[in-house]
PDB file of C-alpha atoms in Angstrom:
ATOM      1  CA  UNK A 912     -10.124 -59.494-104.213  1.00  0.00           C
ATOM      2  CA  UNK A 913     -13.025 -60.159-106.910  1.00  0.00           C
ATOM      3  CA  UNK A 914     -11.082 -57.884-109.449  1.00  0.00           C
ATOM      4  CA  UNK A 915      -7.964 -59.557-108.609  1.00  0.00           C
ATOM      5  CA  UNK A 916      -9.441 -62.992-109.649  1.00  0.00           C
ATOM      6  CA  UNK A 917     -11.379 -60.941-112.786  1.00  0.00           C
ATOM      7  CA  UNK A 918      -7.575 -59.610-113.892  1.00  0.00           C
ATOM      8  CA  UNK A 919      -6.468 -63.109-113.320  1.00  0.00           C
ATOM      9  CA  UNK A 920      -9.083 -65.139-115.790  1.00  0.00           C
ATOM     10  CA  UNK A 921      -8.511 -62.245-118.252  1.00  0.00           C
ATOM     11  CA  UNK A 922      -4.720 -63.290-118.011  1.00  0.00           C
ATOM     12  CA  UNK A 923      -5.580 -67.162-117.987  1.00  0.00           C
ATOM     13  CA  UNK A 924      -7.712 -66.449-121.063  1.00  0.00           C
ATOM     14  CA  UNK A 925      -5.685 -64.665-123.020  1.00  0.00           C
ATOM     15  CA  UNK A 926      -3.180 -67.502-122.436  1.00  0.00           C
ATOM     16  CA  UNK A 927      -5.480 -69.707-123.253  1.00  0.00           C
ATOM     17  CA  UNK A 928      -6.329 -68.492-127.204  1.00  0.00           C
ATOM     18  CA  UNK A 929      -2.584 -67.976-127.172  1.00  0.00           C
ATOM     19  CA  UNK A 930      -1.907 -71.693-127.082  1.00  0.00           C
ATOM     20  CA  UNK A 931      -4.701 -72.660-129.067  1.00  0.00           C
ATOM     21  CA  UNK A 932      -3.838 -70.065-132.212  1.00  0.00           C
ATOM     22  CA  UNK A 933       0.066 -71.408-131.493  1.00  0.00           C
ATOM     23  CA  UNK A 934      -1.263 -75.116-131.335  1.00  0.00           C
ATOM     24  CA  UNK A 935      -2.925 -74.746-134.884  1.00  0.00           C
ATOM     25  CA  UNK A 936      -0.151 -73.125-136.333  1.00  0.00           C
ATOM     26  CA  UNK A 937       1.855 -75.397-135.625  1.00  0.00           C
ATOM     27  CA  UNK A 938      -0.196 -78.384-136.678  1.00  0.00           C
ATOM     28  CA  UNK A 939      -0.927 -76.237-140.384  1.00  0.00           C
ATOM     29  CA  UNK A 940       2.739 -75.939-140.497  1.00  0.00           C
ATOM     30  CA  UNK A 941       3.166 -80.142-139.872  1.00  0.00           C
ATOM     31  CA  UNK A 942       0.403 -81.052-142.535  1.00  0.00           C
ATOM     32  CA  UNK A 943       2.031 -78.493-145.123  1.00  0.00           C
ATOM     33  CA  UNK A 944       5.779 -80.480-144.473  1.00  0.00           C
ATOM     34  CA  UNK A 945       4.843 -83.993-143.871  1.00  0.00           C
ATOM     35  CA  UNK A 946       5.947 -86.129-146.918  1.00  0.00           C
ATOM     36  CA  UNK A 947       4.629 -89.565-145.859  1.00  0.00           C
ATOM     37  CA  UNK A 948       1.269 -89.361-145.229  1.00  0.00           C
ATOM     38  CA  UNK A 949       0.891 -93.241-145.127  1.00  0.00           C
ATOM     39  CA  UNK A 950       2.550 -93.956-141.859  1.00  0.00           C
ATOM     40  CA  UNK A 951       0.983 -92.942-139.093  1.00  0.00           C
ATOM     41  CA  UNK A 952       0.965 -94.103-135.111  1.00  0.00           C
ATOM     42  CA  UNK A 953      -2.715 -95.178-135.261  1.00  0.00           C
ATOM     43  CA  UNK A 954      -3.538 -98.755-136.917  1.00  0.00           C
ATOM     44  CA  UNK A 955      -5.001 -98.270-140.472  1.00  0.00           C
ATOM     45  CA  UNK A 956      -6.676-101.441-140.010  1.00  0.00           C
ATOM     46  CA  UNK A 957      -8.541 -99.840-136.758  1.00  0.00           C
ATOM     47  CA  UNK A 958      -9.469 -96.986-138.593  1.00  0.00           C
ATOM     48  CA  UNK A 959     -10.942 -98.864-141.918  1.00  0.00           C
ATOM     49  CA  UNK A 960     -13.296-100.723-139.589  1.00  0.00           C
ATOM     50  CA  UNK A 961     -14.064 -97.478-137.924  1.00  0.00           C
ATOM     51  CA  UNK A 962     -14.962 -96.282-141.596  1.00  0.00           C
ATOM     52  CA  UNK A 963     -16.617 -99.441-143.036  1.00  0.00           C
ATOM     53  CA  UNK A 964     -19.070 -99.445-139.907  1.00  0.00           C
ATOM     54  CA  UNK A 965     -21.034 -96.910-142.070  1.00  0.00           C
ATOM     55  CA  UNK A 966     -22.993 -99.211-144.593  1.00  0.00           C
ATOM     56  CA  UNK A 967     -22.819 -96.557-147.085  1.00  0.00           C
ATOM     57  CA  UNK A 968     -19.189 -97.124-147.340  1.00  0.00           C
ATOM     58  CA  UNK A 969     -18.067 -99.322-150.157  1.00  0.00           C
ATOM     59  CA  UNK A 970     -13.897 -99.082-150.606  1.00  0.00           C
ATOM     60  CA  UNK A 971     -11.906 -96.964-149.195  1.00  0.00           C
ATOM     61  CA  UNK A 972      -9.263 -94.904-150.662  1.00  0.00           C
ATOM     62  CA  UNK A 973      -5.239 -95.298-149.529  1.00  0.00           C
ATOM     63  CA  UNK A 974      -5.079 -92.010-148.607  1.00  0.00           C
ATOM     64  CA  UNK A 975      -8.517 -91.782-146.161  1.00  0.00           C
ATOM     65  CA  UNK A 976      -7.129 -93.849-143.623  1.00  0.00           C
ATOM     66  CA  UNK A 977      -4.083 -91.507-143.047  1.00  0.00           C
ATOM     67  CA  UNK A 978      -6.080 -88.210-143.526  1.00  0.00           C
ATOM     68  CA  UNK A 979      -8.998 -89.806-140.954  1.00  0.00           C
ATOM     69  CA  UNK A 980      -6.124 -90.900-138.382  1.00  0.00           C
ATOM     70  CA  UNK A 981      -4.224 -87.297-138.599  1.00  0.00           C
ATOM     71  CA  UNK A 982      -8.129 -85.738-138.136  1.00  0.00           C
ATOM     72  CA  UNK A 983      -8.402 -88.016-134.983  1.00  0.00           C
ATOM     73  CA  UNK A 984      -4.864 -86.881-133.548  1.00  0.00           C
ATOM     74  CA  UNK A 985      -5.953 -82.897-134.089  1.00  0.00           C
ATOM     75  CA  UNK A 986      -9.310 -83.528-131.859  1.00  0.00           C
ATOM     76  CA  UNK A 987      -7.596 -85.181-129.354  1.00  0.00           C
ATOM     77  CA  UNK A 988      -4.635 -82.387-129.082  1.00  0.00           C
ATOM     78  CA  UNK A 989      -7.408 -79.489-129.032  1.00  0.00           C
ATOM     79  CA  UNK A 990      -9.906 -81.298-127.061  1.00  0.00           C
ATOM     80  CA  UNK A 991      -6.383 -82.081-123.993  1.00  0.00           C
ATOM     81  CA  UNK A 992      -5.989 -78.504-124.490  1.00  0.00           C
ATOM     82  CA  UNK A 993      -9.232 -77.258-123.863  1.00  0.00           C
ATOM     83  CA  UNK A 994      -9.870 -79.763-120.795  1.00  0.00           C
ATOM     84  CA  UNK A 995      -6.520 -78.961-119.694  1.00  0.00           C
ATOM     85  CA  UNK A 996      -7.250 -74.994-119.946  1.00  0.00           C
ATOM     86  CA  UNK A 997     -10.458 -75.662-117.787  1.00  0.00           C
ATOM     87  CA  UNK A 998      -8.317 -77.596-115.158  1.00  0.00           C
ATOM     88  CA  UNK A 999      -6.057 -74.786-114.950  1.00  0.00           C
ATOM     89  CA  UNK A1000      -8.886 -72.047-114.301  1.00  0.00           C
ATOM     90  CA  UNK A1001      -9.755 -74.354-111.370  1.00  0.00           C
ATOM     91  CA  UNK A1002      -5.893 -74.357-109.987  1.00  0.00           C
ATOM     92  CA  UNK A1003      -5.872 -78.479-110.534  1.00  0.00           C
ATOM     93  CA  UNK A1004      -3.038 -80.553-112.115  1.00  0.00           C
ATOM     94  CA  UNK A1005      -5.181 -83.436-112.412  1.00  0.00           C
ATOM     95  CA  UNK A1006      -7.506 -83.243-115.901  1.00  0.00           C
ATOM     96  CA  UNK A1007     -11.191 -84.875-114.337  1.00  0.00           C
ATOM     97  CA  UNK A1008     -14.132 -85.591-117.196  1.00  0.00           C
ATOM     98  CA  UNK A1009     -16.098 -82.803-115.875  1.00  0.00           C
ATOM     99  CA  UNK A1010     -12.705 -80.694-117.394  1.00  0.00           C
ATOM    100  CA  UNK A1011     -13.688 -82.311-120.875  1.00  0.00           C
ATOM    101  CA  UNK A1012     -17.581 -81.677-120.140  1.00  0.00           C
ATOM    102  CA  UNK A1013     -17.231 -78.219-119.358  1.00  0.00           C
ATOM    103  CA  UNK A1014     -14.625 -77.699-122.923  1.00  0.00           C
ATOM    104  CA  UNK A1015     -17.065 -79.121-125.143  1.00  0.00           C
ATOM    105  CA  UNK A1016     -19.602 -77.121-123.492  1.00  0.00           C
ATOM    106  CA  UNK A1017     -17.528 -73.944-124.228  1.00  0.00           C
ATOM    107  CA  UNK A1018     -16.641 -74.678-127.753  1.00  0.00           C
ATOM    108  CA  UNK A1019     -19.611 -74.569-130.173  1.00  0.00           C
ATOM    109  CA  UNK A1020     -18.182 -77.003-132.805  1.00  0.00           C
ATOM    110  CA  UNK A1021     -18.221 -79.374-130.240  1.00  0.00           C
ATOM    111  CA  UNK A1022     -21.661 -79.140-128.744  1.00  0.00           C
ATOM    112  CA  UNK A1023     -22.690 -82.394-130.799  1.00  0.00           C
ATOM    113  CA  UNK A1024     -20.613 -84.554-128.094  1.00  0.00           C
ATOM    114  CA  UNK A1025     -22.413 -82.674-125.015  1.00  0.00           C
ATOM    115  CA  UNK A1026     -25.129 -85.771-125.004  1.00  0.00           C
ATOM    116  CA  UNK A1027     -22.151 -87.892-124.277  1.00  0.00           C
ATOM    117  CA  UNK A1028     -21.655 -85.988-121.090  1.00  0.00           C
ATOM    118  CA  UNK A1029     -24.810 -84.736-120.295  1.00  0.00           C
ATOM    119  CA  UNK A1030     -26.701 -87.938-119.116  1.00  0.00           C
ATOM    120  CA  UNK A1031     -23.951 -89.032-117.323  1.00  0.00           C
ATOM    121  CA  UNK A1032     -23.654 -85.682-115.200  1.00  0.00           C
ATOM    122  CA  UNK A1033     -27.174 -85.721-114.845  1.00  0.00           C
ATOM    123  CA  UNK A1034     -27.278 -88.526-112.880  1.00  0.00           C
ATOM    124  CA  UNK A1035     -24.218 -87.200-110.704  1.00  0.00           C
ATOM    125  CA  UNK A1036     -26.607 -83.907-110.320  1.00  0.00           C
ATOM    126  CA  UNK A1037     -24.408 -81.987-113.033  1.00  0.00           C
ATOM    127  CA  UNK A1038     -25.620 -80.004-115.636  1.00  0.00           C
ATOM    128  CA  UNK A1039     -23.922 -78.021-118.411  1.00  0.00           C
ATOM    129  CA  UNK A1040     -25.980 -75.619-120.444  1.00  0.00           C
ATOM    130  CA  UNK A1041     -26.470 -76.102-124.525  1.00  0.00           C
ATOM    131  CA  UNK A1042     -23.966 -74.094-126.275  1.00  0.00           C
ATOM    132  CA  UNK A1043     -25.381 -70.826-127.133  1.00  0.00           C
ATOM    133  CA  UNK A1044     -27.454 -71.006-123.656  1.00  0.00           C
ATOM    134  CA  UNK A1045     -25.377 -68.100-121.663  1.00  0.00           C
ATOM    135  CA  UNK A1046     -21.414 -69.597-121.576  1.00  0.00           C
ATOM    136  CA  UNK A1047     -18.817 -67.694-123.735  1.00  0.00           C
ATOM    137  CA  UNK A1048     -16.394 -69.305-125.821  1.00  0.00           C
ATOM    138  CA  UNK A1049     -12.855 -70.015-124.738  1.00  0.00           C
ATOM    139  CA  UNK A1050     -11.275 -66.873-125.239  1.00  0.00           C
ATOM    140  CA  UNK A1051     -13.718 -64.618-123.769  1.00  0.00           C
ATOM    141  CA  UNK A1052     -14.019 -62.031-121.354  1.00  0.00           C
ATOM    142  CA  UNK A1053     -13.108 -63.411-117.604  1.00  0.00           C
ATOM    143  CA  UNK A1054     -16.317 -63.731-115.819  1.00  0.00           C
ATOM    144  CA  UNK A1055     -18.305 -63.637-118.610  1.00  0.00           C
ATOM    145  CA  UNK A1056     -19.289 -67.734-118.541  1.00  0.00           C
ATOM    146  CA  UNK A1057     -20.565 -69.495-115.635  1.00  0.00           C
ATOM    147  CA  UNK A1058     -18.586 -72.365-113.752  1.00  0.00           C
ATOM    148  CA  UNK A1059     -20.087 -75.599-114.319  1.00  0.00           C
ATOM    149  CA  UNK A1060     -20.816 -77.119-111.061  1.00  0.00           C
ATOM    150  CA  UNK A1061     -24.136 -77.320-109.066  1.00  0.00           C
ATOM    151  CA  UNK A1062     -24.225 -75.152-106.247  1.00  0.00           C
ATOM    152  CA  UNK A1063     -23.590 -76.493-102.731  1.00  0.00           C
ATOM    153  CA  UNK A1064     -27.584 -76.643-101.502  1.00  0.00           C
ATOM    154  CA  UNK A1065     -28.766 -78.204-104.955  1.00  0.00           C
ATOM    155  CA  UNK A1066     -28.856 -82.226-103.723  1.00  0.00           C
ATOM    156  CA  UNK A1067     -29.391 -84.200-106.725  1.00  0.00           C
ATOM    157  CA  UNK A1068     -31.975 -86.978-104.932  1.00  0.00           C
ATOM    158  CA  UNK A1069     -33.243 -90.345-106.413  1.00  0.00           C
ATOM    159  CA  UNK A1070     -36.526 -88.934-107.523  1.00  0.00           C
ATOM    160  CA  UNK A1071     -35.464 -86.210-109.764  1.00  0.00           C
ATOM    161  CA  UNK A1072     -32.924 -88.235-111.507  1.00  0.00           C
ATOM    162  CA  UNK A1073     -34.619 -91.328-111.833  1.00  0.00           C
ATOM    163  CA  UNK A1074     -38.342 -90.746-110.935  1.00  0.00           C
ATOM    164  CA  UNK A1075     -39.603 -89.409-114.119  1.00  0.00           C
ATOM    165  CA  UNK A1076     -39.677 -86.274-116.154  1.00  0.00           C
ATOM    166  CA  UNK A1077     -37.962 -83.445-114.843  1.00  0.00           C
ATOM    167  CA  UNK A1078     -36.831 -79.796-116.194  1.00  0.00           C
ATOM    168  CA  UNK A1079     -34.040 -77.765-115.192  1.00  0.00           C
ATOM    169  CA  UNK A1080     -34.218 -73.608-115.822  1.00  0.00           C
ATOM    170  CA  UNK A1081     -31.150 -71.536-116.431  1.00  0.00           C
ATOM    171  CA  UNK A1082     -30.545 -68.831-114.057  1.00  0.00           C
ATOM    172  CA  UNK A1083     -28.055 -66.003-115.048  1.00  0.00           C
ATOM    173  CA  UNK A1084     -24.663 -65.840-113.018  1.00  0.00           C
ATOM    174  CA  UNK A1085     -24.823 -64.288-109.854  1.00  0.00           C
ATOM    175  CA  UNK A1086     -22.002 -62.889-107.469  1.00  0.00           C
ATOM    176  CA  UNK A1087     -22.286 -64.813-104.372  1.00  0.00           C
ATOM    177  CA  UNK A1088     -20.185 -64.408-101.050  1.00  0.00           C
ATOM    178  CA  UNK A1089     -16.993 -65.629-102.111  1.00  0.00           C
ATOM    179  CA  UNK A1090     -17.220 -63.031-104.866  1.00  0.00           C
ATOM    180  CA  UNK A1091     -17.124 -66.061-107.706  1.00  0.00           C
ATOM    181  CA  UNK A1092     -19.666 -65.678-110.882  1.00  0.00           C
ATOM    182  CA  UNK A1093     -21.540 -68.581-110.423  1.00  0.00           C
ATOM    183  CA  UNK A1094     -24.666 -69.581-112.397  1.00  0.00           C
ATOM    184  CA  UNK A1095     -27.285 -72.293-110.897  1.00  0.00           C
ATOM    185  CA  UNK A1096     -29.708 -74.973-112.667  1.00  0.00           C
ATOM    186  CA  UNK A1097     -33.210 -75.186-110.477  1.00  0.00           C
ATOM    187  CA  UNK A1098     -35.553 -78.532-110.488  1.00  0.00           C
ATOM    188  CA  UNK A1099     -38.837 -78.027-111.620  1.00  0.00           C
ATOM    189  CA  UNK A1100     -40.994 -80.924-111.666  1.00  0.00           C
ATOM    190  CA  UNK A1101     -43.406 -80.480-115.026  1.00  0.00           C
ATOM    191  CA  UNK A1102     -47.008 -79.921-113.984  1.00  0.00           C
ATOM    192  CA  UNK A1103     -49.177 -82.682-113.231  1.00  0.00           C
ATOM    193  CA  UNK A1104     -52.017 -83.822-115.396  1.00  0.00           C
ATOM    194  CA  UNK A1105     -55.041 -83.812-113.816  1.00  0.00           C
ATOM    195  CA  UNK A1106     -56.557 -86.956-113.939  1.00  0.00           C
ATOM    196  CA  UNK A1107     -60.460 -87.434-114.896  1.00  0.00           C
ATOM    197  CA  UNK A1108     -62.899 -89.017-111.779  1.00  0.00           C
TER     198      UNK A1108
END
């Protein structure tokens, strides 16, 4: 049964970098035949107050609105992709935010957008490891990342989340009943100081 569902995430993956070498062919292909750069679906005026919010920003050239709105378009196709990929390892239909979480987690170039997710999973009793910290990217072996979800005992209470400094420790993936690579985050609350009489 286990190397039934090993074969199948080796399939799943392999379809995966499939799709995403296909999806950026595709898009090369686009940029190299589009002729009019200057209309585009997203609002240039949206997108030159986007720019201007930097205060280094003085004018901005005709053609950076265009280029900056195409650049937005990409992310959003790949990142869909990716948190649709994830959604389809867990046999869902329905693409949740921990889908998106766990993508950027798995895709290095993306790790700068993990503190978007990470505080808010935190509180839910979620946590996705640092990129570079154990996960493979998409593409890899089957088996060889660990599912991001907090095991079934872990209960995320009041006092770790909001009661002061706490540390989580990585744990490598382990096979557990089921036969499902799983890997777990454990609560440590940092030492106490000893305090003077």
């Amino acid at each position: 049964m286990y190397e039934q569902s090993q074969e199948y995430q080796l399939q799943l993956q392999q379809q995966c970098q499939r799709q995403l070498q296909q999806f950026w062919a595709e898009q090369r292909s686009e940029i190299e035949q589009a002729t009019d750069i200057k209309n585009h679906p997203l609002p240039p005026t949206r997108i030159r107050k986007i720019m201007k919010a930097d205060e280094d920003v003085r004018m901005i050239s005709a053609e950076a609105p265009a280029l900056f709105a195409k650049a937005c378009e990409m992310f959003t196709l790949e990142m869909t992709m990716r948190s649709w990929m994830v959604a389809k390892e867990d046999k869902r239909r329905i693409l949740q935010r921990s889908d998106i979480a766990a993508a950027v987690a798995r895709t290095g170039i993306y790790d700068f957008l993990l503190d978007l997710f990470t505080s808010e999973e935190t509180k839910q009793g979620f946590l996705l490891p640092r990129a570079g910290q154990g996960q493979q990217p998409m593409g890899a072996q089957a088996g060889a990342y660990p599912y991001y979800y907090a095991p079934e005992q872990q209960v995320a209470g009041a006092s770790m989340v909001y009661g002061g400094p706490s540390t989580y420790v990585w744990q490598e993936p382990q096979v557990q009943e089921q036969g499902h690579p799983s890997s777990t985050y454990v609560w440590q609350e940092p030492p106490q100081q000893q305090e003077g009489p």
